[in-house]
Coordinates of C-alpha atoms in Angstrom, one line a residue:
Chain W
X284 CA 19.0 14.6 -32.0
X285 CA 16.5 11.9 -32.6
X286 CA 13.0 13.0 -33.7
X287 CA 10.1 11.5 -31.8
X288 CA 6.5 12.3 -32.6
X289 CA 4.0 11.4 -29.8
X290 CA 0.4 11.0 -30.9
X291 CA -1.9 11.8 -28.0
X292 CA -2.9 14.6 -25.6
X293 CA -3.4 12.6 -22.4
X294 CA -1.3 12.1 -19.3
X295 CA 1.0 9.5 -20.7
X296 CA 1.7 11.5 -23.9
X297 CA 2.4 14.6 -21.9
X298 CA 4.7 12.9 -19.5
X299 CA 6.6 11.1 -22.2
X300 CA 7.2 14.4 -24.0
X301 CA 8.6 15.8 -20.8
X302 CA 10.7 12.7 -20.1
X303 CA 12.4 13.1 -23.4
X304 CA 13.1 16.8 -23.0
X305 CA 16.7 17.6 -23.8
X306 CA 17.3 14.1 -25.0
X307 CA 15.3 14.0 -28.2
X308 CA 13.2 16.4 -30.3
X309 CA 9.7 15.5 -29.4
X310 CA 6.4 16.9 -30.7
X311 CA 2.9 16.2 -29.4
X312 CA 0.5 15.3 -32.3
X313 CA -3.3 15.6 -32.2
X314 CA -4.6 12.0 -32.5
X315 CA -7.8 13.2 -34.3
X316 CA -6.1 15.1 -37.1
X317 CA -2.5 13.8 -37.1
X318 CA -1.8 17.3 -38.3
X319 CA 1.9 17.8 -39.0
X320 CA 2.9 14.3 -38.3
X321 CA 6.3 13.4 -39.5
X322 CA 6.2 9.9 -41.1
X323 CA 10.0 9.9 -41.3
X324 CA 10.6 10.6 -37.6
X325 CA 12.9 8.1 -35.9
X326 CA 10.1 7.0 -33.6
X327 CA 6.3 7.5 -33.5
X328 CA 4.7 6.8 -30.2
X329 CA 0.9 6.3 -29.9
X330 CA -0.4 7.2 -26.5
X331 CA -4.2 7.1 -26.8
X332 CA -6.9 5.1 -25.1
X333 CA -6.7 1.4 -25.9
X334 CA -9.8 1.4 -28.0
X335 CA -8.4 4.2 -30.3
X336 CA -5.0 2.7 -31.1
X337 CA -6.2 0.7 -34.2
X338 CA -7.9 3.8 -35.6
X339 CA -4.8 5.9 -35.2
X340 CA -2.6 3.3 -36.8
X341 CA -4.9 3.0 -39.8
X342 CA -5.1 6.8 -40.2
X343 CA -1.3 7.0 -39.9
X344 CA -0.5 4.3 -42.5
X345 CA -3.4 4.6 -45.0
X346 CA -2.1 5.5 -48.5
X347 CA 1.1 7.0 -46.9
X348 CA 4.5 5.4 -46.4
X349 CA 5.6 5.3 -42.8
X350 CA 9.4 5.1 -42.4
X351 CA 9.4 5.5 -38.6
X352 CA 9.3 2.7 -36.1
X353 CA 5.8 2.9 -34.6
X354 CA 5.0 1.8 -31.0
X355 CA 2.0 2.1 -28.7
X356 CA 2.4 2.6 -25.0
X357 CA -0.4 0.4 -23.7
X358 CA 0.1 -2.4 -21.2
X359 CA -3.0 -4.3 -22.1
X360 CA -3.0 -4.1 -26.0
X361 CA -1.2 -6.9 -27.8
X362 CA 0.9 -6.9 -30.9
X363 CA -2.2 -8.0 -33.0
X364 CA -3.3 -4.4 -33.1
X365 CA -0.7 -3.8 -35.8
X366 CA -1.9 -6.7 -37.9
X367 CA -2.1 -6.3 -41.7
X368 CA -0.9 -2.7 -41.6
X369 CA 1.9 -1.5 -44.0
X370 CA 4.3 -0.7 -41.2
X371 CA 8.0 -1.6 -41.5
X372 CA 8.9 -1.9 -37.8
X373 CA 6.6 -1.6 -34.8
X374 CA 6.2 -2.6 -31.2
X375 CA 5.2 -1.8 -27.7
X376 CA 6.8 0.9 -25.4
X377 CA 5.0 0.5 -22.1
X378 CA 5.9 2.5 -19.0
X379 CA 4.6 0.8 -15.9
X380 CA 3.4 3.8 -13.9
X381 CA 0.3 5.8 -13.3
X382 CA 0.5 9.3 -14.7
X383 CA -1.4 12.4 -13.7
X384 CA -0.8 15.7 -15.4
X385 CA -0.2 17.7 -12.3
X386 CA 2.3 15.4 -10.6
X387 CA 6.0 15.3 -11.6
X388 CA 7.7 11.9 -11.6
X389 CA 11.2 10.6 -11.5
X390 CA 11.3 9.0 -15.0
X391 CA 14.6 7.2 -14.4
X392 CA 12.8 4.8 -12.0
X393 CA 9.9 3.9 -14.2
X394 CA 10.2 0.4 -15.6
X395 CA 9.6 0.2 -19.4
X396 CA 8.4 -3.0 -21.0
X397 CA 9.4 -3.4 -24.7
X398 CA 8.2 -5.7 -27.4
X399 CA 9.3 -5.4 -31.1
X400 CA 8.1 -6.8 -34.5
X401 CA 11.7 -7.8 -35.1
X402 CA 14.8 -8.1 -33.0
X403 CA 16.1 -4.9 -34.4
X404 CA 12.8 -3.1 -33.6
X405 CA 13.0 -4.3 -30.0
X406 CA 16.6 -3.2 -29.7
X407 CA 15.8 0.2 -31.1
X408 CA 12.8 0.6 -28.8
X409 CA 15.0 -0.5 -25.8
X410 CA 17.5 2.2 -26.7
X411 CA 14.8 4.9 -26.8
X412 CA 13.4 3.8 -23.4
X413 CA 17.0 3.7 -22.1
X414 CA 17.2 7.5 -22.8
X415 CA 14.5 8.0 -20.2
X416 CA 14.8 5.1 -17.7
X417 CA 17.4 3.0 -16.2
X418 CA 15.1 0.0 -16.1
X419 CA 14.1 -1.4 -19.5
X420 CA 12.8 -5.0 -19.9
X421 CA 11.8 -7.1 -22.9
X422 CA 8.3 -8.5 -22.3
X423 CA 5.9 -10.2 -24.8
X424 CA 2.2 -9.7 -24.6
X425 CA 1.7 -12.6 -22.2
X426 CA 4.2 -11.2 -19.7
X427 CA 2.7 -7.7 -20.0
X428 CA -0.8 -9.1 -19.2
X429 CA 0.7 -10.9 -16.2
X430 CA 2.2 -7.5 -15.1
X431 CA -1.2 -5.9 -15.5
X432 CA -2.9 -8.5 -13.3
X433 CA -0.2 -8.1 -10.7
X434 CA -0.6 -4.3 -10.8
X435 CA -4.3 -4.7 -10.3
X436 CA -3.6 -6.8 -7.1
X437 CA -0.8 -4.6 -5.9
X438 CA -2.4 -1.2 -6.6
X439 CA -6.0 -1.2 -7.5
X440 CA -7.0 -3.8 -4.9
X441 CA -4.7 -2.2 -2.3
X442 CA -6.4 1.1 -2.9
X443 CA -9.8 -0.5 -2.5
X444 CA -8.8 -2.1 0.9
X445 CA -7.9 1.5 2.0
X446 CA -11.3 2.7 0.8
X447 CA -13.0 -0.1 2.8
X448 CA -10.9 0.8 5.9
X449 CA -11.8 4.5 5.4
X450 CA -15.5 3.7 5.3
X451 CA -15.3 1.3 8.3
X452 CA -13.5 3.9 10.4
X453 CA -15.7 6.8 9.3
X454 CA -18.8 5.0 10.6
X455 CA -17.4 5.4 14.1
X456 CA -16.0 8.9 13.6
X457 CA -12.5 7.6 13.3
X458 CA -10.1 9.0 10.8
X459 CA -8.4 7.0 8.1
X460 CA -5.5 9.5 8.1
X461 CA -4.4 8.0 11.4
X462 CA -3.5 4.8 9.5
X463 CA -1.1 6.7 7.2
X464 CA 2.0 6.4 9.3
X465 CA 1.4 2.6 9.5
X466 CA 0.7 2.4 5.8
X467 CA 3.9 4.3 5.1
X468 CA 5.9 1.9 7.3
X469 CA 4.3 -1.1 5.4
X470 CA 5.5 0.4 2.1
X471 CA 9.0 1.1 3.5
X472 CA 9.3 -2.6 4.5
X473 CA 8.2 -3.9 1.1
X474 CA 11.0 -1.8 -0.5
X475 CA 13.6 -3.6 1.5
X476 CA 12.4 -7.2 1.7
X477 CA 10.1 -9.7 0.0
X478 CA 6.6 -9.1 1.3
X479 CA 5.9 -12.7 2.4
X480 CA 8.9 -12.3 4.8
X481 CA 7.5 -9.2 6.5
X482 CA 3.9 -10.4 6.9
X483 CA 2.4 -9.4 10.3
X484 CA -1.0 -9.6 11.8
X485 CA -3.4 -12.1 13.5
X486 CA -3.5 -14.5 10.5
X487 CA 0.2 -15.1 10.2
X488 CA 0.5 -15.4 14.0
X489 CA -2.3 -18.0 13.9
X490 CA -4.2 -15.9 16.5
X491 CA -7.6 -17.6 16.0
X492 CA -9.1 -15.8 18.9
X493 CA -8.5 -12.3 17.4
X494 CA -9.6 -13.5 13.9
X495 CA -12.9 -14.8 15.3
X496 CA -13.5 -11.7 17.3
X497 CA -12.8 -9.5 14.2
X498 CA -15.1 -11.6 12.0
X499 CA -17.8 -11.3 14.7
X500 CA -17.4 -7.5 14.9
X501 CA -17.8 -7.3 11.1
X502 CA -21.3 -8.8 11.2
X503 CA -22.8 -5.6 9.8
X504 CA -20.3 -5.4 7.0
X505 CA -20.9 -8.7 5.1
X506 CA -18.5 -7.8 2.2
X507 CA -15.6 -6.7 4.5
X508 CA -16.3 -9.9 6.5
X509 CA -16.0 -12.1 3.4
X510 CA -12.8 -10.3 2.4
X511 CA -11.4 -10.7 5.9
X512 CA -12.0 -14.4 6.0
X513 CA -10.6 -15.1 2.5
X514 CA -7.5 -13.0 2.9
X515 CA -6.8 -14.5 6.3
X516 CA -7.1 -18.0 4.8
X517 CA -4.9 -17.0 2.0
X518 CA -2.2 -15.6 4.3
X519 CA -2.2 -18.9 6.3
X520 CA -1.9 -20.9 3.0
X521 CA 1.0 -18.9 1.6
Chain J
X127 CA 11.2 16.4 34.7
X128 CA 8.5 13.8 34.8
X129 CA 9.6 10.3 35.8
X130 CA 8.4 7.5 33.5
X131 CA 9.2 3.8 34.1
X132 CA 8.6 1.6 31.0
X133 CA 8.2 -2.1 31.7
X134 CA 9.3 -4.1 28.7
X135 CA 12.3 -4.8 26.5
X136 CA 10.7 -5.1 23.1
X137 CA 10.4 -2.8 20.2
X138 CA 7.6 -0.6 21.5
X139 CA 9.3 -0.2 24.9
X140 CA 12.6 0.7 23.3
X141 CA 11.0 3.2 20.9
X142 CA 8.9 4.9 23.6
X143 CA 12.0 5.4 25.8
X144 CA 13.7 7.0 22.8
X145 CA 10.7 9.1 22.0
X146 CA 10.6 10.6 25.5
X147 CA 14.4 11.3 25.5
X148 CA 15.0 14.9 26.7
X149 CA 11.4 15.3 27.6
X150 CA 11.0 13.0 30.6
X151 CA 13.3 10.9 32.8
X152 CA 12.6 7.4 31.5
X153 CA 13.9 4.0 32.5
X154 CA 13.4 0.6 30.9
X155 CA 12.4 -2.0 33.5
X156 CA 12.8 -5.8 33.1
X157 CA 9.2 -7.2 33.0
X158 CA 10.3 -10.5 34.6
X159 CA 11.9 -9.0 37.7
X160 CA 10.5 -5.5 37.9
X161 CA 13.9 -4.8 39.4
X162 CA 14.3 -1.2 40.5
X163 CA 10.7 -0.2 39.5
X164 CA 9.6 3.1 41.0
X165 CA 6.0 2.8 42.2
X166 CA 6.0 6.5 42.8
X167 CA 6.9 7.4 39.2
X168 CA 4.6 9.8 37.4
X169 CA 3.7 7.2 34.9
X170 CA 4.4 3.5 34.5
X171 CA 3.9 2.1 31.0
X172 CA 3.6 -1.6 30.3
X173 CA 4.9 -2.6 26.9
X174 CA 4.9 -6.4 26.9
X175 CA 3.1 -9.0 24.8
X176 CA -0.7 -8.9 25.3
X177 CA -0.8 -12.2 27.1
X178 CA 1.7 -11.0 29.8
X179 CA 0.1 -7.7 30.7
X180 CA -2.1 -9.1 33.4
X181 CA 0.8 -10.9 35.1
X182 CA 2.9 -7.8 35.1
X183 CA 0.1 -5.8 36.6
X184 CA -0.4 -8.3 39.3
X185 CA 3.3 -8.5 40.1
X186 CA 3.4 -4.7 40.1
X187 CA 0.6 -4.2 42.5
X188 CA 0.7 -7.2 44.8
X189 CA 1.2 -6.1 48.4
X190 CA 2.8 -2.9 47.2
X191 CA 1.1 0.5 47.0
X192 CA 1.3 2.0 43.4
X193 CA 1.0 5.7 43.3
X194 CA 1.8 6.1 39.6
X195 CA -0.7 6.2 36.8
X196 CA -0.3 2.8 35.1
X197 CA -1.1 2.3 31.3
X198 CA -0.5 -0.5 28.9
X199 CA 0.4 0.2 25.2
X200 CA -1.7 -2.5 23.5
X201 CA -4.3 -1.8 20.9
X202 CA -6.1 -5.1 21.3
X203 CA -6.3 -5.3 25.1
X204 CA -9.3 -3.8 26.8
X205 CA -9.6 -2.0 30.1
X206 CA -10.8 -5.2 31.8
X207 CA -7.2 -6.3 32.1
X208 CA -7.0 -3.9 35.1
X209 CA -10.0 -5.4 36.8
X210 CA -9.8 -5.9 40.6
X211 CA -6.3 -4.6 41.0
X212 CA -5.5 -2.0 43.7
X213 CA -4.4 0.7 41.2
X214 CA -5.4 4.3 41.7
X215 CA -5.5 5.5 38.1
X216 CA -4.8 3.5 35.0
X217 CA -5.5 3.4 31.3
X218 CA -4.3 2.7 27.7
X219 CA -1.5 4.5 25.9
X220 CA -1.6 3.0 22.4
X221 CA 0.7 4.2 19.6
X222 CA -0.7 3.2 16.2
X223 CA 2.5 2.2 14.5
X224 CA 4.6 -0.8 13.8
X225 CA 8.0 -0.6 15.5
X226 CA 11.2 -2.4 14.6
X227 CA 14.3 -1.9 16.7
X228 CA 16.6 -0.9 13.8
X229 CA 14.4 1.7 12.2
X230 CA 14.1 5.3 13.4
X231 CA 10.7 6.9 13.2
X232 CA 9.2 10.3 13.3
X233 CA 7.4 10.1 16.6
X234 CA 5.5 13.3 16.2
X235 CA 3.4 11.8 13.4
X236 CA 2.4 8.6 15.3
X237 CA -1.2 8.8 16.4
X238 CA -1.7 7.9 20.1
X239 CA -5.0 6.5 21.3
X240 CA -5.8 7.1 24.9
X241 CA -8.3 5.6 27.4
X242 CA -8.4 6.4 31.1
X243 CA -10.0 4.9 34.2
X244 CA -11.1 8.4 35.1
X245 CA -11.4 11.7 33.2
X246 CA -8.3 12.9 35.1
X247 CA -6.4 9.7 34.2
X248 CA -7.3 10.2 30.5
X249 CA -6.3 13.8 30.6
X250 CA -2.9 13.0 32.2
X251 CA -2.2 10.2 29.7
X252 CA -3.2 12.6 26.9
X253 CA -0.6 15.1 28.2
X254 CA 2.1 12.5 28.3
X255 CA 1.3 11.3 24.7
X256 CA 1.3 15.0 23.7
X257 CA 5.0 15.3 24.8
X258 CA 5.8 12.8 22.0
X259 CA 3.2 13.2 19.3
X260 CA 1.1 16.0 17.8
X261 CA -1.8 13.6 17.3
X262 CA -3.5 12.2 20.4
X263 CA -7.0 10.9 20.4
X264 CA -9.4 9.5 23.0
X265 CA -10.7 6.1 22.1
X266 CA -12.5 3.5 24.1
X267 CA -11.8 -0.2 23.7
X268 CA -14.5 -0.6 21.0
X269 CA -12.9 2.2 18.9
X270 CA -9.5 0.7 19.4
X271 CA -10.7 -2.7 18.2
X272 CA -12.2 -1.0 15.1
X273 CA -8.9 0.7 14.5
X274 CA -7.2 -2.7 14.8
X275 CA -9.5 -4.3 12.2
X276 CA -9.0 -1.3 9.9
X277 CA -5.2 -1.7 10.3
X278 CA -5.5 -5.4 9.4
X279 CA -7.3 -4.4 6.2
X280 CA -5.0 -1.5 5.3
X281 CA -1.7 -3.0 6.2
X282 CA -1.6 -6.8 6.8
X283 CA -3.9 -7.6 3.9
X284 CA -2.2 -5.0 1.7
X285 CA 1.1 -6.6 2.4
X286 CA -0.4 -10.0 1.5
X287 CA -1.7 -8.7 -1.8
X288 CA 1.9 -7.7 -2.5
X289 CA 3.1 -11.1 -1.5
X290 CA 0.6 -12.7 -4.0
X291 CA 1.7 -10.3 -6.8
X292 CA 5.3 -11.2 -6.0
X293 CA 4.7 -14.9 -6.3
X294 CA 2.5 -14.5 -9.4
X295 CA 5.2 -12.5 -11.2
X296 CA 8.1 -14.7 -10.0
X297 CA 6.4 -17.7 -11.7
X298 CA 7.1 -16.0 -15.1
X299 CA 10.6 -14.6 -14.1
X300 CA 9.1 -11.1 -13.7
X301 CA 10.2 -8.9 -10.8
X302 CA 7.9 -7.5 -8.1
X303 CA 10.3 -4.6 -7.7
X304 CA 9.1 -3.3 -11.0
X305 CA 5.8 -2.6 -9.3
X306 CA 7.3 -0.4 -6.6
X307 CA 7.1 2.9 -8.5
X308 CA 3.4 2.3 -9.1
X309 CA 2.9 1.3 -5.5
X310 CA 4.6 4.4 -4.3
X311 CA 2.4 6.5 -6.5
X312 CA -0.7 4.7 -5.1
X313 CA 0.5 5.7 -1.6
X314 CA 1.2 9.2 -2.6
X315 CA -2.4 9.5 -3.9
X316 CA -4.0 8.2 -0.7
X317 CA -2.1 10.8 1.3
X318 CA -3.8 13.6 -0.6
X319 CA -7.4 12.4 -1.3
X320 CA -9.9 9.8 0.1
X321 CA -9.1 6.4 -1.5
X322 CA -12.5 5.8 -3.0
X323 CA -12.0 8.9 -5.1
X324 CA -8.7 7.8 -6.6
X325 CA -9.8 4.2 -7.4
X326 CA -8.5 3.1 -10.8
X327 CA -8.4 -0.2 -12.7
X328 CA -10.8 -2.4 -14.7
X329 CA -13.4 -2.9 -12.0
X330 CA -14.1 0.8 -11.4
X331 CA -14.1 1.4 -15.2
X332 CA -16.6 -1.5 -15.6
X333 CA -14.3 -3.1 -18.1
X334 CA -15.9 -6.5 -18.0
X335 CA -13.8 -7.7 -21.0
X336 CA -10.5 -7.2 -19.1
X337 CA -11.9 -8.6 -15.9
X338 CA -13.0 -11.8 -17.7
X339 CA -9.7 -12.1 -19.4
X340 CA -7.8 -11.7 -16.1
X341 CA -10.0 -14.3 -14.3
X342 CA -9.4 -16.7 -17.2
X343 CA -5.7 -16.2 -17.0
X344 CA -5.8 -16.9 -13.2
X345 CA -7.2 -20.4 -13.7
X346 CA -4.0 -22.0 -12.2
X347 CA -4.2 -19.7 -9.2
X348 CA -7.5 -20.5 -7.6
X349 CA -7.0 -18.5 -4.5
X350 CA -5.9 -15.4 -6.4
X351 CA -8.8 -15.9 -8.8
X352 CA -11.2 -15.9 -5.9
X353 CA -9.7 -12.8 -4.4
X354 CA -9.7 -11.1 -7.8
X355 CA -13.5 -11.8 -8.2
X356 CA -14.5 -10.7 -4.8
X357 CA -12.4 -7.5 -4.7
X358 CA -13.6 -6.5 -8.2
X359 CA -17.2 -7.0 -7.0
X360 CA -16.5 -5.0 -3.9
X361 CA -15.0 -2.2 -5.9
X362 CA -18.2 -2.1 -8.1
X363 CA -20.5 -2.1 -5.0
X364 CA -18.7 0.7 -3.2

């Protein structure tokens, strides 16, 4: 069995260890001490906060030969974090998912984005990701950053629109939970067809009467009103 | 068994007929001819496009006594649509869900919003909705309009953010489908806790470096850039 040391104690590290269970011999390594780290493991994964990756890499390689391929798991950290370090092969091993310790996940569906210092490194990292997931894609740092921006739009901003709806409904003793069946249907649709084809609502219908009425009703919510106008315009443009 | 005539041939009418199956005697009535309509049914539901509701009501009640309680199923049509018509009892019977003919739904989870011309009418409509759904709420036209605006934010605009992500990814041969596991997790979270508590991303972390970098990278996408700025500000305000 391949030997994989995972440096980190957070959600990503924990889930990766679990994902490799039965497929590789994994160990979780304390990022502060690196106690017991095996510098001859087949793979060393670094799953720590972005700002700590460089420190861990330096501690790992200082005065010690590292024979493993070394990869970090961050979407927003480029390859330059490895610069000038005495590593043989290295790269990025980025699972595009949000992890929380409590929740179990179907790892096979999580897309992994891979970048390698050499073609061989990329191939090897792709193989390791392939042990967990059925969806592994090569992506350089530019593509990973584009993915991150898209994820901000598609998840962070989406969640914020829900937070605004929640607040707006609560002000009249209405319950955001009553929107959940509609939200679930919206998600079901996006799984089966491109979202621009399933767009509904007053903006795509060109129902200017309803749009005007809504904007008028939002007069006490200037921020929501602004978002309503801009997103309605954007829908009509696209 | 109660007798319910449903005027309409669209998705809502079809689904309502299905939802009442085995619970009431329903018939779908052609809205253009009203052929065979029973003006002594227990309930007459009008499920036609908003702009046709008044015409149907006039055709239904012109020179004929209507003994049924009559309700429309529109979220954005007020009670004034019934004004001046010789109806005894009437109201609104609004299921908050998006219906497509092909897709089956779990009707018990769909929230119904009820308004009645009298307390008795409201109670009766609530009973009928209760035959289908376990969630029935009284809501006047103002509350229904607030729900509609919230649904635009939480579903129409959300779908549009997905459409923008899709386009932005496709421009670099990346695949929107790779965001689906992350989107599903975002939805799973909103089912279990208020969305403002599960907000993630650079804006809520106050990570101005990442925000600036993202906005810079969006220079060729002025509309997405504008949306990115405004929603990031809005996240930080809330």
